[in-house]
Short mmCIF file of C-alpha atoms in Angstrom, two decimals:
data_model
loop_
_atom_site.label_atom_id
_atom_site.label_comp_id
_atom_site.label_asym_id
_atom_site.label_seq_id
_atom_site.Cartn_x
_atom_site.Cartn_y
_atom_site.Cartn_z
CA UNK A 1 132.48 118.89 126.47
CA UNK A 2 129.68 116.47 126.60
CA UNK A 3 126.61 117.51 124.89
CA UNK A 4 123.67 117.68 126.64
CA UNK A 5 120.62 114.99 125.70
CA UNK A 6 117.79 116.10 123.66
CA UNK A 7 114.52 115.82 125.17
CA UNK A 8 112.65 113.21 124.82
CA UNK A 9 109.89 113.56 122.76
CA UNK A 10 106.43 113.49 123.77
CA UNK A 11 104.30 110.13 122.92
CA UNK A 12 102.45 110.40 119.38
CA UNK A 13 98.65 110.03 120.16
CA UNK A 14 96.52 107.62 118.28
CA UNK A 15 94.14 108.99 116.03
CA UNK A 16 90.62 108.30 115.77
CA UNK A 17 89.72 106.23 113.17
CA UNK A 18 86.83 107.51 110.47
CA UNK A 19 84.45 104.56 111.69
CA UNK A 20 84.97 105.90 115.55
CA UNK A 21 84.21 109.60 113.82
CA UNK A 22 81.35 108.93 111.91
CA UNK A 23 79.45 106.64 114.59
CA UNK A 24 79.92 109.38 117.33
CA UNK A 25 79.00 111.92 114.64
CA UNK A 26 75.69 110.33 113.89
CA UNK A 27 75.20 109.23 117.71
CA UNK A 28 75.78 113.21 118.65
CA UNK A 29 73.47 114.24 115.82
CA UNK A 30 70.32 111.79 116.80
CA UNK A 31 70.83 112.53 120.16
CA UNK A 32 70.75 116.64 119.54
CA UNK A 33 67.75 116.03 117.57
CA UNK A 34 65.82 114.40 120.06
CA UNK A 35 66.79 116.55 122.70
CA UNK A 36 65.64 118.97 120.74
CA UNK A 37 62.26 117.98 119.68
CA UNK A 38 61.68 116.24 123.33
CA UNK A 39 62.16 119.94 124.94
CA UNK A 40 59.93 121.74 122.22
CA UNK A 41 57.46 119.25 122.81
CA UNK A 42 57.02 119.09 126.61
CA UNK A 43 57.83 123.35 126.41
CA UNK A 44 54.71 123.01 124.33
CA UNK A 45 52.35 120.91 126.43
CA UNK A 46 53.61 122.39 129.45
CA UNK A 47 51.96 125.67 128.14
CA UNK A 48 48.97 123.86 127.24
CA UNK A 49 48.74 122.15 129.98
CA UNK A 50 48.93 125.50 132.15
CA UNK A 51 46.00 126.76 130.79
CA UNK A 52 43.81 123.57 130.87
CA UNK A 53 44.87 123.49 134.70
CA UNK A 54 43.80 126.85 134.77
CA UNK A 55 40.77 126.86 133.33
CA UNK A 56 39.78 123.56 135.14
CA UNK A 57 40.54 125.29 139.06
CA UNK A 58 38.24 127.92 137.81
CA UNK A 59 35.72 125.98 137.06
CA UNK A 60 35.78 123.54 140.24
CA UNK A 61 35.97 126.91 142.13
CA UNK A 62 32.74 128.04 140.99
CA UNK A 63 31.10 125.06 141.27
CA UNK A 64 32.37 124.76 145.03
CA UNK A 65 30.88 128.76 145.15
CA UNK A 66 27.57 127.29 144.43
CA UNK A 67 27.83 124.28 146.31
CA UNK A 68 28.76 126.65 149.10
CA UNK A 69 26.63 129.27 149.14
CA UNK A 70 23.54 128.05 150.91
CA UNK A 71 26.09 127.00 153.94
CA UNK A 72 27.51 130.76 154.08
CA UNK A 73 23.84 132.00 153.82
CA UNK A 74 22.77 129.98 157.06
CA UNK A 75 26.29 129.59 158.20
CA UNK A 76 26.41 125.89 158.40
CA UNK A 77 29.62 125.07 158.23
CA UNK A 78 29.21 121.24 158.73
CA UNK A 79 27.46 121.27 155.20
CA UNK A 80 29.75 123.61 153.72
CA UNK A 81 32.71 121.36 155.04
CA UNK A 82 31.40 118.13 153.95
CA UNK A 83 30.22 119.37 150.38
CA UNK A 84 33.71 120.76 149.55
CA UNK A 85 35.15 117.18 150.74
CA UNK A 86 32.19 115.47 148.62
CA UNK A 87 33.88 117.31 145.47
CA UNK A 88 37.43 118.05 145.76
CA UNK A 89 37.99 114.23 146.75
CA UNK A 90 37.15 113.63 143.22
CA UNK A 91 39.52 116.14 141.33
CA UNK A 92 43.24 116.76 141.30
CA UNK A 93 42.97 119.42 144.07
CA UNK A 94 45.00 119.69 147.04
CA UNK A 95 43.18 122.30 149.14
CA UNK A 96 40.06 124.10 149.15
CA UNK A 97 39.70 127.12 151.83
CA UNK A 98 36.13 129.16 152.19
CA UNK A 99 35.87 132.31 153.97
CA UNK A 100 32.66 134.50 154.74
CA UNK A 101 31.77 137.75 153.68
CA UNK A 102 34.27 139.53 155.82
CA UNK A 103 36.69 137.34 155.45
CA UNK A 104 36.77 134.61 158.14
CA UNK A 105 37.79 131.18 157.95
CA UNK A 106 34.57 129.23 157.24
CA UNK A 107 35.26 125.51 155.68
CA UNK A 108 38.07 123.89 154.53
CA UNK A 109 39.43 121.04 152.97
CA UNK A 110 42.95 119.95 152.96
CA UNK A 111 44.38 116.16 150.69
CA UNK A 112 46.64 114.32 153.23
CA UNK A 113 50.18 114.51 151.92
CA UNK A 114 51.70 111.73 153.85
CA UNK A 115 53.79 110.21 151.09
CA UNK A 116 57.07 111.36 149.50
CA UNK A 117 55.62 111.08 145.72
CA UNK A 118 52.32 113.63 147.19
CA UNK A 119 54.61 115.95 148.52
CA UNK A 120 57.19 116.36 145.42
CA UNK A 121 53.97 116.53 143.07
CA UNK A 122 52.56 119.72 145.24
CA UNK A 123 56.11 120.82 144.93
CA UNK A 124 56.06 120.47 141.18
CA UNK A 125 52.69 121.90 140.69
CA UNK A 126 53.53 124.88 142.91
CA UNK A 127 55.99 125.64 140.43
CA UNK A 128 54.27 124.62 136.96
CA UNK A 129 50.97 125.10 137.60
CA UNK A 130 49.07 128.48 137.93
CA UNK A 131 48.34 130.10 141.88
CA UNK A 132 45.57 129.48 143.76
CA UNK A 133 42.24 130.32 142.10
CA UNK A 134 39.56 132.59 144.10
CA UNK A 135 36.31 132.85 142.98
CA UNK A 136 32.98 135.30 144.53
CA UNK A 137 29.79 132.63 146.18
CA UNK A 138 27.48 135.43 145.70
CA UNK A 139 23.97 135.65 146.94
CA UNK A 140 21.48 138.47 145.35
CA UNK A 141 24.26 140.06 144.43
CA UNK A 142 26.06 140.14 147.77
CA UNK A 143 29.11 138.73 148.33
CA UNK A 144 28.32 136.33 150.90
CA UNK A 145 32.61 134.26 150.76
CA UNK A 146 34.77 133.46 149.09
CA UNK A 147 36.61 129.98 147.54
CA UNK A 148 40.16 129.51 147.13
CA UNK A 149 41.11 126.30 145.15
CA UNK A 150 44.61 124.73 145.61
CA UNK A 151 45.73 122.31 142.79
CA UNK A 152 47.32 118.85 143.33
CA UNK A 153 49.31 118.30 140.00
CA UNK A 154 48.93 114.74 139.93
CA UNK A 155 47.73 114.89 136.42
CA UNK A 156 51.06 117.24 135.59
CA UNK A 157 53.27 114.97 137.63
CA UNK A 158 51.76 112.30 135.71
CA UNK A 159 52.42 114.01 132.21
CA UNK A 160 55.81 115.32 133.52
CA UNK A 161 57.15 111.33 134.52
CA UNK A 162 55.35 110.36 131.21
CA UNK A 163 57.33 112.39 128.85
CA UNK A 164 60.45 111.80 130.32
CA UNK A 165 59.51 107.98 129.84
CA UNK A 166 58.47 108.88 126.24
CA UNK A 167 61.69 111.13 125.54
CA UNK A 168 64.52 108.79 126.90
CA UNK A 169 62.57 105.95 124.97
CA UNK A 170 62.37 108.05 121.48
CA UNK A 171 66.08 108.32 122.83
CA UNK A 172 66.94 105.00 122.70
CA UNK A 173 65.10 103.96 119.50
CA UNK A 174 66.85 107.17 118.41
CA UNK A 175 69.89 105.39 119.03
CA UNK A 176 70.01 102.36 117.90
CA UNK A 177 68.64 103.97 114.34
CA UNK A 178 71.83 105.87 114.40
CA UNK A 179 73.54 102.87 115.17
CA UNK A 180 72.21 100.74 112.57
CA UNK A 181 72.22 103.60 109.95
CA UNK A 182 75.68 104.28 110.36
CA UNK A 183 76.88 100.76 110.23
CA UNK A 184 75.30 101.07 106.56
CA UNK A 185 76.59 103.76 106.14
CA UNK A 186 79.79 103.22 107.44
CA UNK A 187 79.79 99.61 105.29
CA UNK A 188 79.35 101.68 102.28
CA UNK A 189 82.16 104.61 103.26
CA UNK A 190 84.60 102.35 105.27
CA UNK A 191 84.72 99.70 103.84
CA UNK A 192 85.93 100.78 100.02
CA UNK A 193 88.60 103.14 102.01
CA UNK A 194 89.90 100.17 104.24
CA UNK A 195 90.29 98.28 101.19
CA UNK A 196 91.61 101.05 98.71
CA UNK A 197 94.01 101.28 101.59
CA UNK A 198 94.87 97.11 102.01
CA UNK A 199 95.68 97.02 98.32
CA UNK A 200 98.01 100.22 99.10
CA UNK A 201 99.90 98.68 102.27
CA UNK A 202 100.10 95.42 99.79
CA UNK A 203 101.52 97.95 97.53
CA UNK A 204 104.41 99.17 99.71
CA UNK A 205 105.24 96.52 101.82
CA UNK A 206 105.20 93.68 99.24
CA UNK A 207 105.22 95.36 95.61
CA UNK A 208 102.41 93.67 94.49
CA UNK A 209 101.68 96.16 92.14
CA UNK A 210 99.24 93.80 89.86
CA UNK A 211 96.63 94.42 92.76
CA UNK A 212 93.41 96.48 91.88
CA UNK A 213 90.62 98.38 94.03
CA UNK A 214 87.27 96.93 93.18
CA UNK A 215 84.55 99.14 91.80
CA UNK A 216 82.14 100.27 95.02
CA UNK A 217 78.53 102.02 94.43
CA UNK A 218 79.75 105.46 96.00
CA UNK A 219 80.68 107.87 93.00
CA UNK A 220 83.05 109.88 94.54
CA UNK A 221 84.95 106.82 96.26
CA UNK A 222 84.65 104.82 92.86
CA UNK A 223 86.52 107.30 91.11
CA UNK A 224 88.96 107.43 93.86
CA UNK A 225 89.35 103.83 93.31
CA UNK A 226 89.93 104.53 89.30
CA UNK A 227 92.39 106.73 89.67
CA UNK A 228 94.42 104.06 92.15
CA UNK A 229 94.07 101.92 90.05
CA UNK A 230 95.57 103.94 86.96
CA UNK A 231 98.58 104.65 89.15
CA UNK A 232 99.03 101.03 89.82
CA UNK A 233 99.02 100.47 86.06
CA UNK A 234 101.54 103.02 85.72
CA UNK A 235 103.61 101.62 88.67
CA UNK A 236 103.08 98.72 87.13
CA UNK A 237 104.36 99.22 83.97
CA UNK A 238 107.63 101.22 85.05
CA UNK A 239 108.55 98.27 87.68
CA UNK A 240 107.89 95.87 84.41
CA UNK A 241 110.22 97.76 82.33
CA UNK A 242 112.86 98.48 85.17
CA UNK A 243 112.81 94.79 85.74
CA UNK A 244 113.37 94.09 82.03
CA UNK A 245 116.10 96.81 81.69
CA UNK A 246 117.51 95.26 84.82
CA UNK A 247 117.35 91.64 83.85
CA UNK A 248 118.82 93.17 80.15
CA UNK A 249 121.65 94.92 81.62
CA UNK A 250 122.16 91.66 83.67
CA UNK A 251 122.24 89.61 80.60
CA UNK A 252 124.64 91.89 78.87
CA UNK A 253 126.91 92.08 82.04
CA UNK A 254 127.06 88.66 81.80
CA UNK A 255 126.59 87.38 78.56
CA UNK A 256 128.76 87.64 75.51
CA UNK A 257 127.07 90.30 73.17
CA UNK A 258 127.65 88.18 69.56
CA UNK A 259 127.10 84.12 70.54
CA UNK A 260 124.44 84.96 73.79
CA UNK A 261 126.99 82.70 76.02
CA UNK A 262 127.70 83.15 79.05
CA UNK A 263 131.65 85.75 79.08
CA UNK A 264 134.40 85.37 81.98
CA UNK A 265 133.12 86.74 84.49
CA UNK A 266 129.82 84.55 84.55
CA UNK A 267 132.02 81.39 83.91
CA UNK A 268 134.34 81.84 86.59
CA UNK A 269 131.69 82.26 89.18
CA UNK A 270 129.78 79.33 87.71
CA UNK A 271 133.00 77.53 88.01
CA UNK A 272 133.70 78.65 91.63
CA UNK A 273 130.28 77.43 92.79
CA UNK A 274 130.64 74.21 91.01
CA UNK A 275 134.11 73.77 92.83
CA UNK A 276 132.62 74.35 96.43
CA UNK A 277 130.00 71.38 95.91
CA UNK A 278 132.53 68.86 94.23
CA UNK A 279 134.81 69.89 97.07
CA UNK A 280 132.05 68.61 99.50
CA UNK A 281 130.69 65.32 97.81
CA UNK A 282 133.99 64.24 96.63
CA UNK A 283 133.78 64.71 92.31
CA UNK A 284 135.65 65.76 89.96
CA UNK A 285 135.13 68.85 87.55
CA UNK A 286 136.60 68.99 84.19
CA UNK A 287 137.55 72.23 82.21
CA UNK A 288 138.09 72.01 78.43
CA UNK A 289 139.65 75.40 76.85
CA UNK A 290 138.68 75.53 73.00
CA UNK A 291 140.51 77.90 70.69
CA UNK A 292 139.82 77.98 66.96
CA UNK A 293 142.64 76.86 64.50
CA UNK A 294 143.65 79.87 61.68
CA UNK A 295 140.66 81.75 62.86
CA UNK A 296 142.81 85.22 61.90
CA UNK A 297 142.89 83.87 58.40
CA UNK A 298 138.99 84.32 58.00
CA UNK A 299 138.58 87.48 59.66
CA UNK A 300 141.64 88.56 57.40
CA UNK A 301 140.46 87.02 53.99
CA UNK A 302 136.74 87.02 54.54
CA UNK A 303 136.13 89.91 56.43
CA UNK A 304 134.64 90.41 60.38
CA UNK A 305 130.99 89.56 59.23
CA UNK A 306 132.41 85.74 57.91
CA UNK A 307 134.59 85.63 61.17
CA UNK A 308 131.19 86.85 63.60
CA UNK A 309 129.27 84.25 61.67
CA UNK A 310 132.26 81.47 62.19
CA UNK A 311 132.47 82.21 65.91
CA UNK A 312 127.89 81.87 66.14
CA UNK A 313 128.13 78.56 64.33
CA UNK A 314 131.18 77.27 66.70
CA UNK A 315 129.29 78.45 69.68
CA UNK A 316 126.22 76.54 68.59
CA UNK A 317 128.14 73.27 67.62
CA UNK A 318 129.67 73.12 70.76
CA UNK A 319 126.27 73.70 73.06
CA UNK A 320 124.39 70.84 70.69
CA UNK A 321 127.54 68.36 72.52
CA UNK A 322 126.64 69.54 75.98
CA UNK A 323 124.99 67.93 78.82
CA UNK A 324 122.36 69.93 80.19
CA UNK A 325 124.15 70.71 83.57
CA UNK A 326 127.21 71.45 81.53
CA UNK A 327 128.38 74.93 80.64
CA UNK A 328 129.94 76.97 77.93
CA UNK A 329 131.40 80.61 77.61
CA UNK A 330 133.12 82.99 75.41
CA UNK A 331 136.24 83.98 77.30
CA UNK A 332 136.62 86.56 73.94
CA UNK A 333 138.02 86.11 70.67
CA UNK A 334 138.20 82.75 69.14
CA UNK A 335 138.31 81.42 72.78
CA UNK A 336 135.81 79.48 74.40
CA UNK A 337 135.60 77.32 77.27
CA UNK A 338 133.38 74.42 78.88
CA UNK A 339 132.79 73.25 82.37
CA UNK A 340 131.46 69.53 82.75
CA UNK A 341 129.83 68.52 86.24
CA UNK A 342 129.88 66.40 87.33
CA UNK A 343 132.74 63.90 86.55
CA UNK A 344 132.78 60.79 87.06
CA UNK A 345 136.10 59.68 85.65
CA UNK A 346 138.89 61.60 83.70
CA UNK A 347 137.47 59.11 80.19
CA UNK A 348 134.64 60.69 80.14
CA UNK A 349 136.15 64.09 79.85
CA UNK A 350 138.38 63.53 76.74
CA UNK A 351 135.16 61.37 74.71
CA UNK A 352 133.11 64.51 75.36
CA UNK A 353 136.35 66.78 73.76
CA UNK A 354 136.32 64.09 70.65
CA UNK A 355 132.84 64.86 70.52
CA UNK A 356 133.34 68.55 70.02
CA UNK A 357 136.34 68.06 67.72
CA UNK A 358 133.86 65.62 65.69
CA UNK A 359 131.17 68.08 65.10
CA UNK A 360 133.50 70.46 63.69
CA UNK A 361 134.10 68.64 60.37
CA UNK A 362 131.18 70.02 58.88
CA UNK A 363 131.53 73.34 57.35
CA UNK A 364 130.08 76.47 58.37
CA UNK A 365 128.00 78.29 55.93
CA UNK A 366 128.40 81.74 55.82
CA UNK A 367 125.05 84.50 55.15
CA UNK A 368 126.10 85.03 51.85
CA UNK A 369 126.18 81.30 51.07
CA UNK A 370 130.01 80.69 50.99
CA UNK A 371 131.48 77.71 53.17
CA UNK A 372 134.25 77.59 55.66
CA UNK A 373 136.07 74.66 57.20
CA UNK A 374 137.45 75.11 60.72
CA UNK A 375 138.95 73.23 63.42
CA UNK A 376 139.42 73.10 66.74
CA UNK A 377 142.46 72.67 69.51
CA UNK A 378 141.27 71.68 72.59
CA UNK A 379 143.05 71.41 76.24
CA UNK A 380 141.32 69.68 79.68
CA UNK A 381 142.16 70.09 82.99
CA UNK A 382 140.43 68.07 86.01
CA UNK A 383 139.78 69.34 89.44
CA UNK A 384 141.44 68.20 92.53
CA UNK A 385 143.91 66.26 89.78
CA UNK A 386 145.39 69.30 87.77
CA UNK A 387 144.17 72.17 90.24
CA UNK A 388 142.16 73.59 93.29
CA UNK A 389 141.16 76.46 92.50
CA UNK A 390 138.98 77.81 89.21
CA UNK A 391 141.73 80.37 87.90
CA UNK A 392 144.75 77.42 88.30
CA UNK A 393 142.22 74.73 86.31
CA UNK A 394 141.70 77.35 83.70
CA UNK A 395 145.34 78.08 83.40
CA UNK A 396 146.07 74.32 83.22
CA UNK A 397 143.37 73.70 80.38
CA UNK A 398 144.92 76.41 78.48
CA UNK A 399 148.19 75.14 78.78
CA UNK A 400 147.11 71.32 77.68
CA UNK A 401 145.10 73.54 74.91
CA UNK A 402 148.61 75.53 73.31
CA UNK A 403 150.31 72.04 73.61
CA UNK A 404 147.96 70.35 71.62
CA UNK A 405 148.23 73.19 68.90
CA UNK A 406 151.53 72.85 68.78
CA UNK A 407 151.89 69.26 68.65
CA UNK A 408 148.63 68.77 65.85
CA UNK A 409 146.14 71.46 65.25
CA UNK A 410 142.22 70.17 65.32
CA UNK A 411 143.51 67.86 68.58
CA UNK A 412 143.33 67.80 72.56
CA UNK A 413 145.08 66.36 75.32
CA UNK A 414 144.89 66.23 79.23
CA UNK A 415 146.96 68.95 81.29
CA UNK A 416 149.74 67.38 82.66
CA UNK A 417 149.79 64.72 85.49
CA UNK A 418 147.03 62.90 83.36
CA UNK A 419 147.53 60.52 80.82
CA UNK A 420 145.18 60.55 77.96
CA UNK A 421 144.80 60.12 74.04
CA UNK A 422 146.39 62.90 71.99
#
């Protein structure tokens, strides 16, 4: 039965980064804080402002009462209209009504509103400013009218448009001081974290472990960086040792434990690679398969320790003869092996083996300061002439080796299908 598909799964959003954080954090925080002060302020003079309006309608109303009350006496209201229009044109009033004693219209006085900006500021000051004002024009103690004073609110309109003005400017200088204290501020946060956290993508994606975290001025972010930087030396340390251990158990995997040369398994790869190349330019390899001569008779009369110390000095005899593109390995025991590329010509091959058979005659001298002689037999085999492959040339130099044992120990000849010196 098929199984049904699992559901696809929803998108992974991106996360805000801390710079994107902090900025709006310090942008929210100015801009609360002048919001806040702007309204306490303007809350403030609003009140203030109340009462001074206040205060000031009173004031023009009685002096419009005594401007007034002569008019009312005679009832002249031409005089009683034109000294109310004398006055109010000169303050922030909007109407001025008089009545008479029993309560008549009399005089009054009315500003033209015949613009849109005069209308919305007797709008606003019908709702911010106090009512109408009535005062008593009294004469001898009678009440002879009355004045009721309108006010215009220009001069709160005026306030009102100012601190808005003043408020979205302290807003804006607000602003930018947010925006240029938390690019210092972010320099000094940000910037040691986006760093601390290069040094760590350096870390995983390239194991460059010998990276550090530079000391910042920030105490809590510099001891962050301290204790990074003492894992990296830890890290540091176990890759070291993990690579020596590595390159050690390399060494010993390929490498014979007692002479340091390279063992089989190293050789015949060697050997392999050094076959693939002659096979494309066209030159010969040679093999030469070196056993020692009575070698069981030291290890049997002498002891392991003599024959150990036999086998070093062979094994460094026999590299001093080398080329330094040449190569020699313990294949085990007494057994040891050379590869020489490249080849020129099958002569060269067997003056190389009389050079190894030469710089046997010395004697070895063992730790404890006896001597032994030895002697070596010594076979060569040729690629393409004796072989193609690495394990048929090493079977062919071991077989020209055991033939020239046989025939004379200490000697070497060619494997056969090449003629050479004996």
């Amino acid at each position: 039965m098929r199984q049904p598909a699992p559901p696809a799964s929803p998108p992974r959003a991106s996360r805000p980064t801390l710079q994107s954080v902090l900025r709006r954090a310090h942008l929210r925080l100015a801009f609360v804080a002048v919001a806040m002060a702007a309204v306490s302020l303007i809350v403030v003079a609003v009140i203030a402002l109340r009462a001074y309006a206040g205060n000031n309608l009173n004031l023009l109303a009685r002096s419009l009462g005594y401007t007034v009350e002569a008019a009312l006496v005679f009832g002249d209201r031409i005089a009683a209209a034109e000294a109310i229009g004398e006055i109010a044109g000169k303050e922030d009033v909007a109407e001025v009504i008089v009545t008479d004693g029993k309560g008549l219209p009399f005089a009054a006085w009315q500003l033209p509103a015949d613009s849109a900006i005069a209308r919305l500021e007797r709008q606003v000051a019908g709702i911010a400013l106090p009512g109408p004002v009535t005062t008593l024009v009294l004469h001898d103690g009678i009440v002879v009218g009355h004045v009721e004073v309108h006010g215009q609110g220009r001069q709160f309109f005026g306030f009102l448009l100012g601190g808005i003005g003043g408020i979205l400017a302290c807003l804006a200088i607000s602003v930018f001081g947010a925006y240029v204290s938390s690019q210092r501020l972010l320099h000094n946060i940000v910037a040691p974290l986006r760093a601390l956290a290069d040094v760590a993508h350096a870390v995983r994606r390239e194991r460059a472990f010998e990276q550090r975290v530079e000391p910042v001025a920030i105490a809590e972010l510099n001891q962050l960086g301290d204790d990074f930087n003492a894992l990296l030396d830890e890290l540091e340390e176990w890759q070291n040792n993990l690579r020596e251990e590595n390159a050690s158990l390399e060494h010993q995997a390929n490498h014979d434990a007692l002479t340091g040369l390279p063992n089989r398994v190293q050789f015949e790869w060697c050997l392999e690679r050094a076959l693939c190349g002659a096979a494309e330019t066209g030159q010969r390899v040679a093999v030469l398969y070196l056993d020692c001569d009575h070698f069981k008779e030291v290890n049997d009369c002498l002891g392991h320790e003599a024959g150990d110390a036999v086998l070093i000095g062979i094994a460094a005899r026999v590299r001093m003869q080398l080329r330094e593109a040449d190569l020699v390995a313990r294949l085990g025991g007494d057994e040891f092996v050379v590869m020489l590329t490249p080849m020129r010509e099958a002569a060269s091959a067997g003056r190389i083996a009389e050079g190894l058979l030469a710089s046997m005659a010395p004697t070895i001298v063992l730790p404890d300061g006896r001597t032994v002689a030895t002697t070596m037999s010594i076979g060569v085999a040729l690629y393409p002439d004796h072989a193609s492959d690495a394990i048929g040339l090493l079977r062919a130099a071991d077989a020209a080796m055991y033939r020239a044992k046989r025939a004379q120990p200490g000697s070497w000849q060619f494997a056969e299908g090449v003629a050479g010196p004996a």
